[in-house]
Amino acid sequence: MQQKTKLIRKYDKQAPMYARRSIAGTERDWRERLIREAFGNVLEVACGAGANFAFYPKGVRVTAVDFSEAMLANAEAAARRHGVAAAFQRGDVETL
């Protein structure tokens, strides 16, 4: 558990950097090709700062999970910015 807590703190600290990268779109092409095919209800595990939210088609409903509170805060902001209907859950995918 100690190691997991350490990892979560690391991602909490790196969340602003991930958010900037998602806005800059450094991985834009492959994300766009992959995510544009999504439909219906989507479970996004380890959603990070929400870099995929810019590419979800209208009507997609996302449940986003991440263990970093700071990453989830950035993902929520990204979902609002891109008009994506999303619910957020803080959690560790290993325990889902």
mmCIF file with all atom_site columns, C-alpha atoms in Angstrom:
data_model
loop_
_atom_site.group_PDB
_atom_site.id
_atom_site.type_symbol
_atom_site.label_atom_id
_atom_site.label_alt_id
_atom_site.label_comp_id
_atom_site.label_asym_id
_atom_site.label_entity_id
_atom_site.label_seq_id
_atom_site.pdbx_PDB_ins_code
_atom_site.Cartn_x
_atom_site.Cartn_y
_atom_site.Cartn_z
_atom_site.occupancy
_atom_site.B_iso_or_equiv
_atom_site.pdbx_formal_charge
_atom_site.auth_seq_id
_atom_site.auth_comp_id
_atom_site.auth_asym_id
_atom_site.auth_atom_id
_atom_site.pdbx_PDB_model_num
ATOM 1  C CA . MET A 1 1  ? 0.000   0.000  0.000   1.00 0.00 ? 1  MET A CA 1
ATOM 2  C CA . GLN A 1 2  ? 2.866   2.368  0.795   1.00 0.00 ? 2  GLN A CA 1
ATOM 3  C CA . GLN A 1 3  ? 4.195   1.999  -2.758  1.00 0.00 ? 3  GLN A CA 1
ATOM 4  C CA . LYS A 1 4  ? 0.737   2.712  -4.232  1.00 0.00 ? 4  LYS A CA 1
ATOM 5  C CA . THR A 1 5  ? 0.375   5.853  -2.105  1.00 0.00 ? 5  THR A CA 1
ATOM 6  C CA . LYS A 1 6  ? 3.761   7.033  -3.327  1.00 0.00 ? 6  LYS A CA 1
ATOM 7  C CA . LEU A 1 7  ? 2.702   6.474  -6.935  1.00 0.00 ? 7  LEU A CA 1
ATOM 8  C CA . ILE A 1 8  ? -0.558  8.362  -6.434  1.00 0.00 ? 8  ILE A CA 1
ATOM 9  C CA . ARG A 1 9  ? 1.344   11.333 -4.972  1.00 0.00 ? 9  ARG A CA 1
ATOM 10 C CA . LYS A 1 10 ? 3.671   11.270 -7.986  1.00 0.00 ? 10 LYS A CA 1
ATOM 11 C CA . TYR A 1 11 ? 0.733   11.489 -10.396 1.00 0.00 ? 11 TYR A CA 1
ATOM 12 C CA . ASP A 1 12 ? -0.930  14.180 -8.284  1.00 0.00 ? 12 ASP A CA 1
ATOM 13 C CA . LYS A 1 13 ? 2.228   16.270 -8.667  1.00 0.00 ? 13 LYS A CA 1
ATOM 14 C CA . GLN A 1 14 ? 2.466   15.589 -12.417 1.00 0.00 ? 14 GLN A CA 1
ATOM 15 C CA . ALA A 1 15 ? -1.207  16.349 -13.146 1.00 0.00 ? 15 ALA A CA 1
ATOM 16 C CA . PRO A 1 16 ? -0.594  19.951 -14.338 1.00 0.00 ? 16 PRO A CA 1
ATOM 17 C CA . MET A 1 17 ? 2.015   18.729 -16.833 1.00 0.00 ? 17 MET A CA 1
ATOM 18 C CA . TYR A 1 18 ? -0.365  16.063 -18.183 1.00 0.00 ? 18 TYR A CA 1
ATOM 19 C CA . ALA A 1 19 ? -3.121  18.664 -18.509 1.00 0.00 ? 19 ALA A CA 1
ATOM 20 C CA . ARG A 1 20 ? -0.830  20.961 -20.520 1.00 0.00 ? 20 ARG A CA 1
ATOM 21 C CA . ARG A 1 21 ? 0.153   18.069 -22.809 1.00 0.00 ? 21 ARG A CA 1
ATOM 22 C CA . SER A 1 22 ? -3.464  17.170 -23.440 1.00 0.00 ? 22 SER A CA 1
ATOM 23 C CA . ILE A 1 23 ? -4.277  20.766 -24.354 1.00 0.00 ? 23 ILE A CA 1
ATOM 24 C CA . ALA A 1 24 ? -1.215  21.024 -26.596 1.00 0.00 ? 24 ALA A CA 1
ATOM 25 C CA . GLY A 1 25 ? -2.335  17.895 -28.418 1.00 0.00 ? 25 GLY A CA 1
ATOM 26 C CA . THR A 1 26 ? 1.058   16.249 -28.825 1.00 0.00 ? 26 THR A CA 1
ATOM 27 C CA . GLU A 1 27 ? -0.641  12.876 -29.302 1.00 0.00 ? 27 GLU A CA 1
ATOM 28 C CA . ARG A 1 28 ? -3.646  14.256 -31.136 1.00 0.00 ? 28 ARG A CA 1
ATOM 29 C CA . ASP A 1 29 ? -3.659  12.122 -34.307 1.00 0.00 ? 29 ASP A CA 1
ATOM 30 C CA . TRP A 1 30 ? -3.756  8.674  -32.755 1.00 0.00 ? 30 TRP A CA 1
ATOM 31 C CA . ARG A 1 31 ? -6.160  9.737  -30.000 1.00 0.00 ? 31 ARG A CA 1
ATOM 32 C CA . GLU A 1 32 ? -8.551  11.218 -32.538 1.00 0.00 ? 32 GLU A CA 1
ATOM 33 C CA . ARG A 1 33 ? -8.533  8.084  -34.724 1.00 0.00 ? 33 ARG A CA 1
ATOM 34 C CA . LEU A 1 34 ? -9.125  5.805  -31.767 1.00 0.00 ? 34 LEU A CA 1
ATOM 35 C CA . ILE A 1 35 ? -11.687 7.793  -29.782 1.00 0.00 ? 35 ILE A CA 1
ATOM 36 C CA . ARG A 1 36 ? -13.890 8.951  -32.673 1.00 0.00 ? 36 ARG A CA 1
ATOM 37 C CA . GLU A 1 37 ? -15.144 5.355  -33.000 1.00 0.00 ? 37 GLU A CA 1
ATOM 38 C CA . ALA A 1 38 ? -16.526 5.306  -29.429 1.00 0.00 ? 38 ALA A CA 1
ATOM 39 C CA . PHE A 1 39 ? -20.277 5.174  -28.879 1.00 0.00 ? 39 PHE A CA 1
ATOM 40 C CA . GLY A 1 40 ? -22.799 4.592  -26.100 1.00 0.00 ? 40 GLY A CA 1
ATOM 41 C CA . ASN A 1 41 ? -21.420 4.116  -22.593 1.00 0.00 ? 41 ASN A CA 1
ATOM 42 C CA . VAL A 1 42 ? -17.636 4.157  -22.293 1.00 0.00 ? 42 VAL A CA 1
ATOM 43 C CA . LEU A 1 43 ? -15.498 3.171  -19.326 1.00 0.00 ? 43 LEU A CA 1
ATOM 44 C CA . GLU A 1 44 ? -12.208 5.029  -19.430 1.00 0.00 ? 44 GLU A CA 1
ATOM 45 C CA . VAL A 1 45 ? -9.779  3.469  -16.983 1.00 0.00 ? 45 VAL A CA 1
ATOM 46 C CA . ALA A 1 46 ? -6.815  5.558  -15.803 1.00 0.00 ? 46 ALA A CA 1
ATOM 47 C CA . CYS A 1 47 ? -8.276  8.613  -17.534 1.00 0.00 ? 47 CYS A CA 1
ATOM 48 C CA . GLY A 1 48 ? -5.412  10.828 -16.414 1.00 0.00 ? 48 GLY A CA 1
ATOM 49 C CA . ALA A 1 49 ? -5.904  14.521 -17.164 1.00 0.00 ? 49 ALA A CA 1
ATOM 50 C CA . GLY A 1 50 ? -8.648  13.826 -19.704 1.00 0.00 ? 50 GLY A CA 1
ATOM 51 C CA . ALA A 1 51 ? -6.663  14.024 -22.930 1.00 0.00 ? 51 ALA A CA 1
ATOM 52 C CA . ASN A 1 52 ? -9.251  11.866 -24.729 1.00 0.00 ? 52 ASN A CA 1
ATOM 53 C CA . PHE A 1 53 ? -12.254 14.081 -23.959 1.00 0.00 ? 53 PHE A CA 1
ATOM 54 C CA . ALA A 1 54 ? -11.614 16.367 -26.930 1.00 0.00 ? 54 ALA A CA 1
ATOM 55 C CA . PHE A 1 55 ? -12.307 13.479 -29.303 1.00 0.00 ? 55 PHE A CA 1
ATOM 56 C CA . TYR A 1 56 ? -15.434 11.757 -27.997 1.00 0.00 ? 56 TYR A CA 1
ATOM 57 C CA . PRO A 1 57 ? -18.356 12.020 -30.410 1.00 0.00 ? 57 PRO A CA 1
ATOM 58 C CA . LYS A 1 58 ? -21.586 13.697 -29.296 1.00 0.00 ? 58 LYS A CA 1
ATOM 59 C CA . GLY A 1 59 ? -23.840 11.399 -27.315 1.00 0.00 ? 59 GLY A CA 1
ATOM 60 C CA . VAL A 1 60 ? -21.105 9.308  -25.726 1.00 0.00 ? 60 VAL A CA 1
ATOM 61 C CA . ARG A 1 61 ? -21.413 8.937  -21.948 1.00 0.00 ? 61 ARG A CA 1
ATOM 62 C CA . VAL A 1 62 ? -18.107 8.370  -20.178 1.00 0.00 ? 62 VAL A CA 1
ATOM 63 C CA . THR A 1 63 ? -17.392 6.902  -16.774 1.00 0.00 ? 63 THR A CA 1
ATOM 64 C CA . ALA A 1 64 ? -13.827 7.931  -16.008 1.00 0.00 ? 64 ALA A CA 1
ATOM 65 C CA . VAL A 1 65 ? -11.703 6.322  -13.307 1.00 0.00 ? 65 VAL A CA 1
ATOM 66 C CA . ASP A 1 66 ? -8.297  7.350  -11.971 1.00 0.00 ? 66 ASP A CA 1
ATOM 67 C CA . PHE A 1 67 ? -6.528  6.956  -8.650  1.00 0.00 ? 67 PHE A CA 1
ATOM 68 C CA . SER A 1 68 ? -5.128  10.479 -8.676  1.00 0.00 ? 68 SER A CA 1
ATOM 69 C CA . GLU A 1 69 ? -7.440  13.163 -7.297  1.00 0.00 ? 69 GLU A CA 1
ATOM 70 C CA . ALA A 1 70 ? -5.504  15.861 -9.178  1.00 0.00 ? 70 ALA A CA 1
ATOM 71 C CA . MET A 1 71 ? -5.736  13.963 -12.482 1.00 0.00 ? 71 MET A CA 1
ATOM 72 C CA . LEU A 1 72 ? -9.491  13.575 -11.994 1.00 0.00 ? 72 LEU A CA 1
ATOM 73 C CA . ALA A 1 73 ? -9.857  17.310 -11.375 1.00 0.00 ? 73 ALA A CA 1
ATOM 74 C CA . ASN A 1 74 ? -8.115  18.005 -14.678 1.00 0.00 ? 74 ASN A CA 1
ATOM 75 C CA . ALA A 1 75 ? -10.214 15.365 -16.442 1.00 0.00 ? 75 ALA A CA 1
ATOM 76 C CA . GLU A 1 76 ? -13.422 16.936 -15.112 1.00 0.00 ? 76 GLU A CA 1
ATOM 77 C CA . ALA A 1 77 ? -12.314 20.312 -16.452 1.00 0.00 ? 77 ALA A CA 1
ATOM 78 C CA . ALA A 1 78 ? -11.528 18.736 -19.842 1.00 0.00 ? 78 ALA A CA 1
ATOM 79 C CA . ALA A 1 79 ? -14.955 17.062 -19.980 1.00 0.00 ? 79 ALA A CA 1
ATOM 80 C CA . ARG A 1 80 ? -16.682 20.398 -19.266 1.00 0.00 ? 80 ARG A CA 1
ATOM 81 C CA . ARG A 1 81 ? -14.521 22.195 -21.819 1.00 0.00 ? 81 ARG A CA 1
ATOM 82 C CA . HIS A 1 82 ? -15.432 19.666 -24.540 1.00 0.00 ? 82 HIS A CA 1
ATOM 83 C CA . GLY A 1 83 ? -19.066 19.143 -23.582 1.00 0.00 ? 83 GLY A CA 1
ATOM 84 C CA . VAL A 1 84 ? -18.687 15.453 -22.721 1.00 0.00 ? 84 VAL A CA 1
ATOM 85 C CA . ALA A 1 85 ? -21.241 13.853 -20.405 1.00 0.00 ? 85 ALA A CA 1
ATOM 86 C CA . ALA A 1 86 ? -19.023 12.177 -17.829 1.00 0.00 ? 86 ALA A CA 1
ATOM 87 C CA . ALA A 1 87 ? -19.097 10.728 -14.339 1.00 0.00 ? 87 ALA A CA 1
ATOM 88 C CA . PHE A 1 88 ? -15.863 10.520 -12.377 1.00 0.00 ? 88 PHE A CA 1
ATOM 89 C CA . GLN A 1 89 ? -14.760 7.936  -9.865  1.00 0.00 ? 89 GLN A CA 1
ATOM 90 C CA . ARG A 1 90 ? -11.560 7.980  -7.846  1.00 0.00 ? 90 ARG A CA 1
ATOM 91 C CA . GLY A 1 91 ? -10.288 4.448  -7.683  1.00 0.00 ? 91 GLY A CA 1
ATOM 92 C CA . ASP A 1 92 ? -7.498  2.032  -8.347  1.00 0.00 ? 92 ASP A CA 1
ATOM 93 C CA . VAL A 1 93 ? -8.137  -0.153 -11.397 1.00 0.00 ? 93 VAL A CA 1
ATOM 94 C CA . GLU A 1 94 ? -6.502  -3.081 -9.639  1.00 0.00 ? 94 GLU A CA 1
ATOM 95 C CA . THR A 1 95 ? -9.392  -3.148 -7.176  1.00 0.00 ? 95 THR A CA 1
ATOM 96 C CA . LEU A 1 96 ? -12.273 -2.620 -9.624  1.00 0.00 ? 96 LEU A CA 1
#
